[in-house]
Tab-separated table of C-alpha atoms and ligand atoms in Angstrom:
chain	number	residue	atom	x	y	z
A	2	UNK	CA	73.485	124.961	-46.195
A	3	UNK	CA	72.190	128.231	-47.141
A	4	UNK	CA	73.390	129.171	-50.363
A	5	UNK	CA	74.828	132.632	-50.561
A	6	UNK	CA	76.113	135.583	-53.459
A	7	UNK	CA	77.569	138.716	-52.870
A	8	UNK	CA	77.202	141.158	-55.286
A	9	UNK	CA	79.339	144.473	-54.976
A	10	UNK	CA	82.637	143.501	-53.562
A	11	UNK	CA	83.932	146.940	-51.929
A	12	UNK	CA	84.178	147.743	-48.219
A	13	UNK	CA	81.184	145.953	-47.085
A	14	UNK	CA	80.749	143.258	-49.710
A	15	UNK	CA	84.346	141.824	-49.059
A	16	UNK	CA	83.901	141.871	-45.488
A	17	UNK	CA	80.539	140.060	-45.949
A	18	UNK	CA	82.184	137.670	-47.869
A	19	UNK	CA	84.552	136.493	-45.408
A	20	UNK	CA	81.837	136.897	-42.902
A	21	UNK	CA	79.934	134.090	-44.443
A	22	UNK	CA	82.448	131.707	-44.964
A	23	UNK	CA	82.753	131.375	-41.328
A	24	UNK	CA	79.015	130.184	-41.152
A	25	UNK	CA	79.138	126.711	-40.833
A	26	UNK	CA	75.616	126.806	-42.515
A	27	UNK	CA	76.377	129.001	-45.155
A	28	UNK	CA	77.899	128.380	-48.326
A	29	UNK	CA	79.797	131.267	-50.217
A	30	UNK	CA	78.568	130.500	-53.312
A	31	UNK	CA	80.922	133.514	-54.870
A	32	UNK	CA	80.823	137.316	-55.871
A	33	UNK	CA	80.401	139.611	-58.977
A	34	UNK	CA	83.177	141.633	-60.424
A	35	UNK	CA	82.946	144.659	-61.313
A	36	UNK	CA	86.103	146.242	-62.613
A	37	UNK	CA	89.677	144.245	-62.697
A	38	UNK	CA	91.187	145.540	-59.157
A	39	UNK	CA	93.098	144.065	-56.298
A	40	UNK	CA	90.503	142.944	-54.438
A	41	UNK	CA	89.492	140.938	-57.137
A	42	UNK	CA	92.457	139.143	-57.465
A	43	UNK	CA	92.830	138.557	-53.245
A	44	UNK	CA	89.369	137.270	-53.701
A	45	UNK	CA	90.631	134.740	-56.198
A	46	UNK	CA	93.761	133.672	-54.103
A	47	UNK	CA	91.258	132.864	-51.554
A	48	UNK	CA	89.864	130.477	-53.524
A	49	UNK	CA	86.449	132.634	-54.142
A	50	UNK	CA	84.321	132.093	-57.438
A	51	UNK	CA	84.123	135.141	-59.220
A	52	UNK	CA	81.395	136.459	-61.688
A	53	UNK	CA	81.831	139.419	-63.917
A	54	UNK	CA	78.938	141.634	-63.972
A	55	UNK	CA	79.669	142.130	-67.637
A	56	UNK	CA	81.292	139.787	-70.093
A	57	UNK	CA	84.597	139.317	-67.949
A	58	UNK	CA	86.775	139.420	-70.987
A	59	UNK	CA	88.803	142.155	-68.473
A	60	UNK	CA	89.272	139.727	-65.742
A	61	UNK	CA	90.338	136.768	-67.946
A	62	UNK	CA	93.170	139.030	-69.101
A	63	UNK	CA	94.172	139.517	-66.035
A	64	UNK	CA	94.444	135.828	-65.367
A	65	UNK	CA	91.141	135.693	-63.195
A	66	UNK	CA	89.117	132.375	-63.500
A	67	UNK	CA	85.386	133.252	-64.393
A	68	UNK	CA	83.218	131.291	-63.211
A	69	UNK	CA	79.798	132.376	-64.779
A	70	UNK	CA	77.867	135.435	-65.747
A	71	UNK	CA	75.965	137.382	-62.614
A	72	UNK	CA	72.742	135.533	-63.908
A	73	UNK	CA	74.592	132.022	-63.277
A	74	UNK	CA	75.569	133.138	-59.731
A	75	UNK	CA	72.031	134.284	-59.172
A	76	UNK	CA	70.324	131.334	-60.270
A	77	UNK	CA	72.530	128.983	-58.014
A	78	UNK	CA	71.833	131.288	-54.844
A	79	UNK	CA	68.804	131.471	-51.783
A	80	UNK	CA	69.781	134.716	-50.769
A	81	UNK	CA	71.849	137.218	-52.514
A	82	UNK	CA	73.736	140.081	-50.316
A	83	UNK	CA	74.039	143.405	-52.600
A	84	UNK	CA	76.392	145.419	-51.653
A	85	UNK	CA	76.755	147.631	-54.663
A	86	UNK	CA	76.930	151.154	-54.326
A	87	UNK	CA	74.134	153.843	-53.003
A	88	UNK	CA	71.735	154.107	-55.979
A	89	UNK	CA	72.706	150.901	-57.834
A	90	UNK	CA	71.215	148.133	-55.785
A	91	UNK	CA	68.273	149.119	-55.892
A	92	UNK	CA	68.318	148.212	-59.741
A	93	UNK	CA	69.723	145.163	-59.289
A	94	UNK	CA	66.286	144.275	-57.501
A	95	UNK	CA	64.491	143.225	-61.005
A	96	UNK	CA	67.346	140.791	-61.610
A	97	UNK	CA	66.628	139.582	-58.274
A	98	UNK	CA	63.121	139.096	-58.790
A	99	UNK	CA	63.466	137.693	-61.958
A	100	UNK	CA	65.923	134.748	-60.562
A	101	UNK	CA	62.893	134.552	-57.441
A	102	UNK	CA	65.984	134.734	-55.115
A	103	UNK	CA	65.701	136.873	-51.595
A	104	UNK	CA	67.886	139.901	-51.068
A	105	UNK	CA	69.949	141.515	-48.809
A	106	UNK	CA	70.406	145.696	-49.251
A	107	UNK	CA	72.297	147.993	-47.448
A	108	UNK	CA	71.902	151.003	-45.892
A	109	UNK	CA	72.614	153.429	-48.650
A	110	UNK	CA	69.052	151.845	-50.834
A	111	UNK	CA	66.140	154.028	-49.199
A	112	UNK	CA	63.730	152.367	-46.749
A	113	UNK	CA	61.415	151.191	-49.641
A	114	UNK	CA	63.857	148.850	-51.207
A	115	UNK	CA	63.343	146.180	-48.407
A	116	UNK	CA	62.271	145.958	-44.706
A	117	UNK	CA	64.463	148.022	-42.289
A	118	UNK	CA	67.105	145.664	-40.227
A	119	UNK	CA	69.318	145.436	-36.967
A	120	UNK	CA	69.186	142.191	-35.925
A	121	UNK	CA	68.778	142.566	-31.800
A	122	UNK	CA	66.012	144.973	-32.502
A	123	UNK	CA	63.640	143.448	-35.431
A	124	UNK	CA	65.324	140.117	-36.573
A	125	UNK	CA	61.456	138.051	-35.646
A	126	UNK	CA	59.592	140.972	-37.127
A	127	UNK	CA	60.974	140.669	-40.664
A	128	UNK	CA	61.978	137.043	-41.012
A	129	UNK	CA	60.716	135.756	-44.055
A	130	UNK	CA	60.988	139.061	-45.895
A	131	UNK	CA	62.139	138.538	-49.207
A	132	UNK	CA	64.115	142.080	-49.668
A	133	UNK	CA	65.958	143.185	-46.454
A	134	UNK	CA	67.632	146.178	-45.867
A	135	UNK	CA	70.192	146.274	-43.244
A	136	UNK	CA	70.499	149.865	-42.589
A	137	UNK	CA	73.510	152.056	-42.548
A	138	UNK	CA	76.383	151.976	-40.100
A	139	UNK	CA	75.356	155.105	-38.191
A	140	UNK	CA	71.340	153.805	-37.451
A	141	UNK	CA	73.041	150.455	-36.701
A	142	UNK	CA	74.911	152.316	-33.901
A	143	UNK	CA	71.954	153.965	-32.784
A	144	UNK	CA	69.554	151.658	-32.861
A	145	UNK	CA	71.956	148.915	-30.985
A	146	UNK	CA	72.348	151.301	-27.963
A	147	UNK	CA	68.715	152.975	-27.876
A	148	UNK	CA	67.168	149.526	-28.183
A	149	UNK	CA	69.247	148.415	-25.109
A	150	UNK	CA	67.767	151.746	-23.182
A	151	UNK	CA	64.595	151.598	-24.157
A	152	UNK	CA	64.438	147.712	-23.068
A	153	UNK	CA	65.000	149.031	-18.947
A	154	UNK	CA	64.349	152.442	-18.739
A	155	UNK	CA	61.783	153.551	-21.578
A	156	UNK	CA	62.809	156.261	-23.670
A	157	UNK	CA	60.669	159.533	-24.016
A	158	UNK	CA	62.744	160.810	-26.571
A	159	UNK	CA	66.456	160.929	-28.088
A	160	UNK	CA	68.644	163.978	-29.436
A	161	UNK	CA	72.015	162.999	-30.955
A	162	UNK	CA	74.490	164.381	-32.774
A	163	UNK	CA	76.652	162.367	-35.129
A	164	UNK	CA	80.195	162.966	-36.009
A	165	UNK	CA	80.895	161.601	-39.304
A	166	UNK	CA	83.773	160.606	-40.602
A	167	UNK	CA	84.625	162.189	-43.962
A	168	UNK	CA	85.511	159.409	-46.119
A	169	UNK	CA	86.956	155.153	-45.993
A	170	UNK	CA	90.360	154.377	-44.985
A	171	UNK	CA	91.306	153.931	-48.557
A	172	UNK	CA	89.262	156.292	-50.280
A	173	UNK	CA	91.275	159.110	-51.861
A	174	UNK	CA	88.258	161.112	-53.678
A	175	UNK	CA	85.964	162.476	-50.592
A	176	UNK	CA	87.040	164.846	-47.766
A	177	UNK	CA	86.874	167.128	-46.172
A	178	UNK	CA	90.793	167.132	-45.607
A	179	UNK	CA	90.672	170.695	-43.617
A	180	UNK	CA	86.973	171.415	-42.090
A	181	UNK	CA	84.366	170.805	-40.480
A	182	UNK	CA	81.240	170.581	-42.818
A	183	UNK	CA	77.499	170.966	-41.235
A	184	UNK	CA	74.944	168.814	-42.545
A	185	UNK	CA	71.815	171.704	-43.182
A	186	UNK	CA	69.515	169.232	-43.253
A	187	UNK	CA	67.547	168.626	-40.187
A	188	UNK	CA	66.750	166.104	-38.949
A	189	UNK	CA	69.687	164.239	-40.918
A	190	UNK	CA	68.667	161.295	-42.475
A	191	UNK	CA	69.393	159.026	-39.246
A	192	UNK	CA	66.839	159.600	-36.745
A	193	UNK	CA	63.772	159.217	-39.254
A	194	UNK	CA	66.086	155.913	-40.485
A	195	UNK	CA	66.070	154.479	-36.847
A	196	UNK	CA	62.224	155.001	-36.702
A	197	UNK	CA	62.146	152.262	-40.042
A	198	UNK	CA	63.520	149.730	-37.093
A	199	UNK	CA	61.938	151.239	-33.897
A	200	UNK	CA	59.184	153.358	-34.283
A	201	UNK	CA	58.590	154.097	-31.238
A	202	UNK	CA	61.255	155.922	-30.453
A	203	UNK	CA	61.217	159.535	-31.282
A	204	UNK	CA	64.828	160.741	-32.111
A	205	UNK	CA	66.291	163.598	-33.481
A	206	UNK	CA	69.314	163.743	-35.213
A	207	UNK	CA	71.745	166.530	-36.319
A	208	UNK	CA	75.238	165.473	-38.266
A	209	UNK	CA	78.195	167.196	-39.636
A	210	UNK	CA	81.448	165.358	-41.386
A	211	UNK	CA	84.783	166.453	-40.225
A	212	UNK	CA	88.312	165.058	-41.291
A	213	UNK	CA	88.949	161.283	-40.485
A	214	UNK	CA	88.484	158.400	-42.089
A	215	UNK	CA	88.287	155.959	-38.814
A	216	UNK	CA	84.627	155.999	-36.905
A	217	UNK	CA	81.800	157.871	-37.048
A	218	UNK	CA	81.305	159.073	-33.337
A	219	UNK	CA	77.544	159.761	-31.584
A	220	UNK	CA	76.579	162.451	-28.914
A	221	UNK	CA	73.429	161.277	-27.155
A	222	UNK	CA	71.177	162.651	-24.786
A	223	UNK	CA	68.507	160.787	-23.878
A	224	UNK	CA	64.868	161.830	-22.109
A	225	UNK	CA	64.104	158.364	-19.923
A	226	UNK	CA	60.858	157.392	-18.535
A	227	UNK	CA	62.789	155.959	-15.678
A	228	UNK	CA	65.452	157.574	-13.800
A	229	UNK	CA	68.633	155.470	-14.755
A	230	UNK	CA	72.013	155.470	-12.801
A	231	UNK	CA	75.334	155.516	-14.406
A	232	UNK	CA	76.283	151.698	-12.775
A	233	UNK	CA	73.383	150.545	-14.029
A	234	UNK	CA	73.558	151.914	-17.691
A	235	UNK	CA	77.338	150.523	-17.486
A	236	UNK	CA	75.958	147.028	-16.748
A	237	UNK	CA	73.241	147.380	-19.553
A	238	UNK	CA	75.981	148.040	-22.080
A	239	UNK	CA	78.129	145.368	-20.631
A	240	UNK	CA	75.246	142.561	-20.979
A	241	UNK	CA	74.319	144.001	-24.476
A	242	UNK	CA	75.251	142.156	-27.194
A	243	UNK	CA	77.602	143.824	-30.406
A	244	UNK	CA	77.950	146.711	-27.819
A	245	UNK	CA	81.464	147.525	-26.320
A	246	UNK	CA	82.486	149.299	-23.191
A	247	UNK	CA	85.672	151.040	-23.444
A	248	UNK	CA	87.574	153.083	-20.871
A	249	UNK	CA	89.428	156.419	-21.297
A	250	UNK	CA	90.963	154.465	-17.894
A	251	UNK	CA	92.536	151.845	-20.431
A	252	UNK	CA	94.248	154.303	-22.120
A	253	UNK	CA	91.262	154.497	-24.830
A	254	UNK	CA	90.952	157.858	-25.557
A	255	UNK	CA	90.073	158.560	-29.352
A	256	UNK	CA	88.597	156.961	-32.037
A	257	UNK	CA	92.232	156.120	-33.238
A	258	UNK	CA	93.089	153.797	-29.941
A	259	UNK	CA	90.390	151.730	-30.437
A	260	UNK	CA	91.288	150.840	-34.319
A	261	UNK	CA	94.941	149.868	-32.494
A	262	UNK	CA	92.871	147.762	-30.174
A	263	UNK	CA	91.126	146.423	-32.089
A	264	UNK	CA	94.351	145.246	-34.164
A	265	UNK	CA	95.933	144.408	-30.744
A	266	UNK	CA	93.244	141.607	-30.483
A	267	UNK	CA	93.195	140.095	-33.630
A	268	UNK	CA	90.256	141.085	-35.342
A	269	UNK	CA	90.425	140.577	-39.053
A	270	UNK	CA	91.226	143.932	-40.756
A	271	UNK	CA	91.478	145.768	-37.550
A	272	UNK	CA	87.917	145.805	-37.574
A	273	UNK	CA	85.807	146.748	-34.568
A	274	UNK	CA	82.016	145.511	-35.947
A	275	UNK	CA	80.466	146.350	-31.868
A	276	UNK	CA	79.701	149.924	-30.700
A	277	UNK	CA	81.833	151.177	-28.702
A	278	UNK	CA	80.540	153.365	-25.100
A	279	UNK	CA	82.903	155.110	-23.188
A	280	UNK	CA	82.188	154.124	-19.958
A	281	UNK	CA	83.554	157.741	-18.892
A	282	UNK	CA	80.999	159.488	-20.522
A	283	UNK	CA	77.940	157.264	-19.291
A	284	UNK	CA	76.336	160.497	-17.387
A	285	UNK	CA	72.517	161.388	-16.160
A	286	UNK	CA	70.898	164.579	-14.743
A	287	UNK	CA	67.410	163.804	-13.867
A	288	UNK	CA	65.878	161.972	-16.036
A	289	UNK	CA	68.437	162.766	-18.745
A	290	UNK	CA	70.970	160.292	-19.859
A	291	UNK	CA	74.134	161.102	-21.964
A	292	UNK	CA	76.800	158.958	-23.586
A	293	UNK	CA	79.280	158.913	-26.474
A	294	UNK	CA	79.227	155.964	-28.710
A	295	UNK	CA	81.841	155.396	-31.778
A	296	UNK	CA	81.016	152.859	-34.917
A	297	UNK	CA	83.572	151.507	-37.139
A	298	UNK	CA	81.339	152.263	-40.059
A	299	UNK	CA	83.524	149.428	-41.946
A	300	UNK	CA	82.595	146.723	-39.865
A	301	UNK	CA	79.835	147.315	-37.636
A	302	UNK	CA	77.029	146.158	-40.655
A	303	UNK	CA	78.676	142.957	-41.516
A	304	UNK	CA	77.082	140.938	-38.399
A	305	UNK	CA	74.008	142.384	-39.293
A	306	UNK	CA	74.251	141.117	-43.029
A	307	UNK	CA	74.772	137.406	-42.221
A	308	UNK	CA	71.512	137.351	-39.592
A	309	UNK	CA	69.319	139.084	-42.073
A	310	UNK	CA	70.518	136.068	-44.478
A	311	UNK	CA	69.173	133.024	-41.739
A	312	UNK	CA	65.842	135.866	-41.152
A	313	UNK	CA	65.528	135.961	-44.957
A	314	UNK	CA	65.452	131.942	-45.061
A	315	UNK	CA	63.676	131.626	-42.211
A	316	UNK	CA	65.827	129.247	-40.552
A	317	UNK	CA	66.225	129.509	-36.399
A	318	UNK	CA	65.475	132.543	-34.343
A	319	UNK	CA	66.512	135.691	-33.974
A	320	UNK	CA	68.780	134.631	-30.936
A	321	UNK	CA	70.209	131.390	-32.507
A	322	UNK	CA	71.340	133.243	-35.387
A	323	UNK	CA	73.159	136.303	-32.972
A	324	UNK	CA	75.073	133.489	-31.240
A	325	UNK	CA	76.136	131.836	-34.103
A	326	UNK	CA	77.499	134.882	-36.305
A	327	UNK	CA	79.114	136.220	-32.461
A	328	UNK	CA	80.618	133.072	-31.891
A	329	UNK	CA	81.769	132.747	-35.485
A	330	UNK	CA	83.292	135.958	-35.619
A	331	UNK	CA	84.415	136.477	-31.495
A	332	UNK	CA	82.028	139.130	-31.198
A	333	UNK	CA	80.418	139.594	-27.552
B	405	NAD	P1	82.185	150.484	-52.229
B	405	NAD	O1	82.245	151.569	-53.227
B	405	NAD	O2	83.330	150.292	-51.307
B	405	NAD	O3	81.956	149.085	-52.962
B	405	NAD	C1	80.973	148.896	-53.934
B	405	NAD	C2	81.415	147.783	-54.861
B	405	NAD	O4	80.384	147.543	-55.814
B	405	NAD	C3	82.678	148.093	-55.657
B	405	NAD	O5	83.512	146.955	-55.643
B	405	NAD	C4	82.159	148.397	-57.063
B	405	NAD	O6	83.092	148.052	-58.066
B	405	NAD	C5	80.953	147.504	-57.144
B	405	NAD	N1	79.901	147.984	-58.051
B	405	NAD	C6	79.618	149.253	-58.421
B	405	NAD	N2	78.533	149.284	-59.203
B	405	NAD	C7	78.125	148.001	-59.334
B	405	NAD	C8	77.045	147.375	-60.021
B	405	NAD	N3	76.162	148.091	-60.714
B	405	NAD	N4	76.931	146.037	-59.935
B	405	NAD	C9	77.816	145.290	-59.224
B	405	NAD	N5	78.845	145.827	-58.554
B	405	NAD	C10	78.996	147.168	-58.606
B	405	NAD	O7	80.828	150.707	-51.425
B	405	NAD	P2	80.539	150.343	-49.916
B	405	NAD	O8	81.147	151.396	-49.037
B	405	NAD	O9	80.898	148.926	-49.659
B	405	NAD	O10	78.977	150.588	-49.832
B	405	NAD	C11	78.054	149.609	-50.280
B	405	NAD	C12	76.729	149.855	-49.601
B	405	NAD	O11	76.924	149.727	-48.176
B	405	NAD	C13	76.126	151.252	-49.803
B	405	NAD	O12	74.715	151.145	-49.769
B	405	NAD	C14	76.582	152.004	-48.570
B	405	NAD	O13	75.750	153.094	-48.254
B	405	NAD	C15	76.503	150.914	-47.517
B	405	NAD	N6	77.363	151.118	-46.344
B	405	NAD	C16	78.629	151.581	-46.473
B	405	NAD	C17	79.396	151.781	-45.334
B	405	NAD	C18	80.777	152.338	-45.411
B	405	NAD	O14	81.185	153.006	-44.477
B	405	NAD	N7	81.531	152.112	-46.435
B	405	NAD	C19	78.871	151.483	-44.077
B	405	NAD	C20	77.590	150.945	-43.980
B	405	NAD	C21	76.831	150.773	-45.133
């Protein structure tokens, strides 16, 4: 059993959580607390360990069972997933080192931090790594899609444009609430973040946020080095793995239907942790290839998290590790 910690238990970190305590060769070994909240206290009634970052006195106040200090959950871990905040995990890497225990980051730590992740592209090239970085939810997307392209038809190069969602669910502090907000720098951060995980690929990516909280959604035109046809991207997609069709057909025509669908089939949270390609807008013209993709920007790393745990370790392939977390969690 591979002995895991999450520290950071917001958006991703809970999710990651519950993620690995469907592993049947994982073992949650339990998660920091930061402040006293609700989530701390769900984690609790699940029966998680919990272990302050700081002396905990708030949590035992509150009637929360400490378990340890963050040092003691360290210590007693192989791999530790940090899912702190932008900016602070990549503190938390002494501690890490100190304890000699591997590390998972997220997308918000810059490229140095640890190698670049997305499991179906680069699990076999970093396994082993001691300091991962899965990256964010928006190169996850990309990369999942443009690996799958590149595979049959060779890409020349990508534009896309991504539509950002303006804040979490449940976050009441970011907006924008009434416009449309262009991101000035170009390229955004994404396409040079996809080239961390395929380098190959040259991509170039624009972004502006506008006023929802569920998806991100990505405009992509594609240069191919083979002429594609729309059947045959369709079948790609459908044969990819953590990629989704869905049809405007199926009454699937916003970002909002497929957070309903994706309640309508059980997923926990509502999640939807695949991309999701309308088959509608698989087009080509020449050698030109357009879609629309949308990531649930909650969801879509968490997959990626518990491979880049079994890469850290070392323990199976690349392959043996996507079937296990999709059968585990009913992805496709
Ligand atoms: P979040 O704010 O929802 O959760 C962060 C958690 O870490 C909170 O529970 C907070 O109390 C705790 N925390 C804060 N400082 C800490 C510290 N120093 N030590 C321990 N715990 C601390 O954040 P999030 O949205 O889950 O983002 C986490 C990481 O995942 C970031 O790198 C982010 O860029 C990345 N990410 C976020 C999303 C998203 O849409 N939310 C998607 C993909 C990747």
């Amino acid at each position: 059993m591979i002995k895991v910690g999450v520290v950071g238990y917001g958006t991703i970190g809970k999710r990651v959580a519950d993620a690995v305590l469907l592993q049947n060769d994982m073992e949650l070994v339990g998660i920091t607390a930061n402040s006293y909240n609700y989530r701390i206290k769900t984690a609790q009634q699940k029966g998680i360990k919990i272990f302050p970052m700081t002396a905990g006195y708030e949590h035992i106040e509150h009637g929360i069972s400490v378990a340890g200090s963050v040092d003691n959950l360290i210590e007693r871990c192989d791999v530790v997933v940090d899912c702190t905040p932008k900016g602070a995990a990549c503190k938390n890497k002494e501690m890490y080192k100190k304890h000699q225990v591997k590390a998972i980051f997220q997308g918000g730590e810059s490229h140095e931090v640890g190698k670049s992740f997305v499991a179906q592209c680069n699990y076999e090239e970093v396994a082993g790594a001691d300091f991962i970085r899965v990256v964010s939810c928006n190169t996850t997307g990309l990369c999942r899609t443009l690996h799958a392209v590149d595979w049959k038809y060779g890409i020349k190069g990508v534009h896309a444009t991504m539509v950002r969602r303006a804040a979490d669910p449940w976050d009441i502090r970011h907006g924008p609430i009434n416009a449309i907000v262009p991101n000035l720098i170009l390229p955004s951060h994404h396409g040079p973040d996809v080239r961390t995980v395929l380098p190959d690929i040259e991509v170039f990516t624009i972004s502006l946020s506008v006023p929802t909280t569920v998806m991100h959604m990505h405009s992509l035109t594609i240069d191919l080095k083979k002429q594609a046809d729309t059947e045959g991207v369709i079948k790609l997609f459908k044969d990819t793995t953590r990629v989704r069709m869905v049809k405007n057909a199926e009454g699937i025509r916003s970002t909002a239907e497929i957070m309903e669908y994706a309640k309508d089939i059980g997923n926990s949270r509502g999640d939807m942790p695949e991309i999701c390609v309308w088959e509608e807008t698989i087009g080509t013209w020449g050698n030109k290839l357009f879609y629309l993709q949308a990531v649930h920007q909650e969801s879509n790393v968490v997959p990626e998290n518990v491979d880049a745990v079994r890469a850290a370790i070392g323990v199976c392939s690349g392959e043996e590790s996507i079937r296990k977390t999709n059968e585990s969690m009913s992805l496709h």
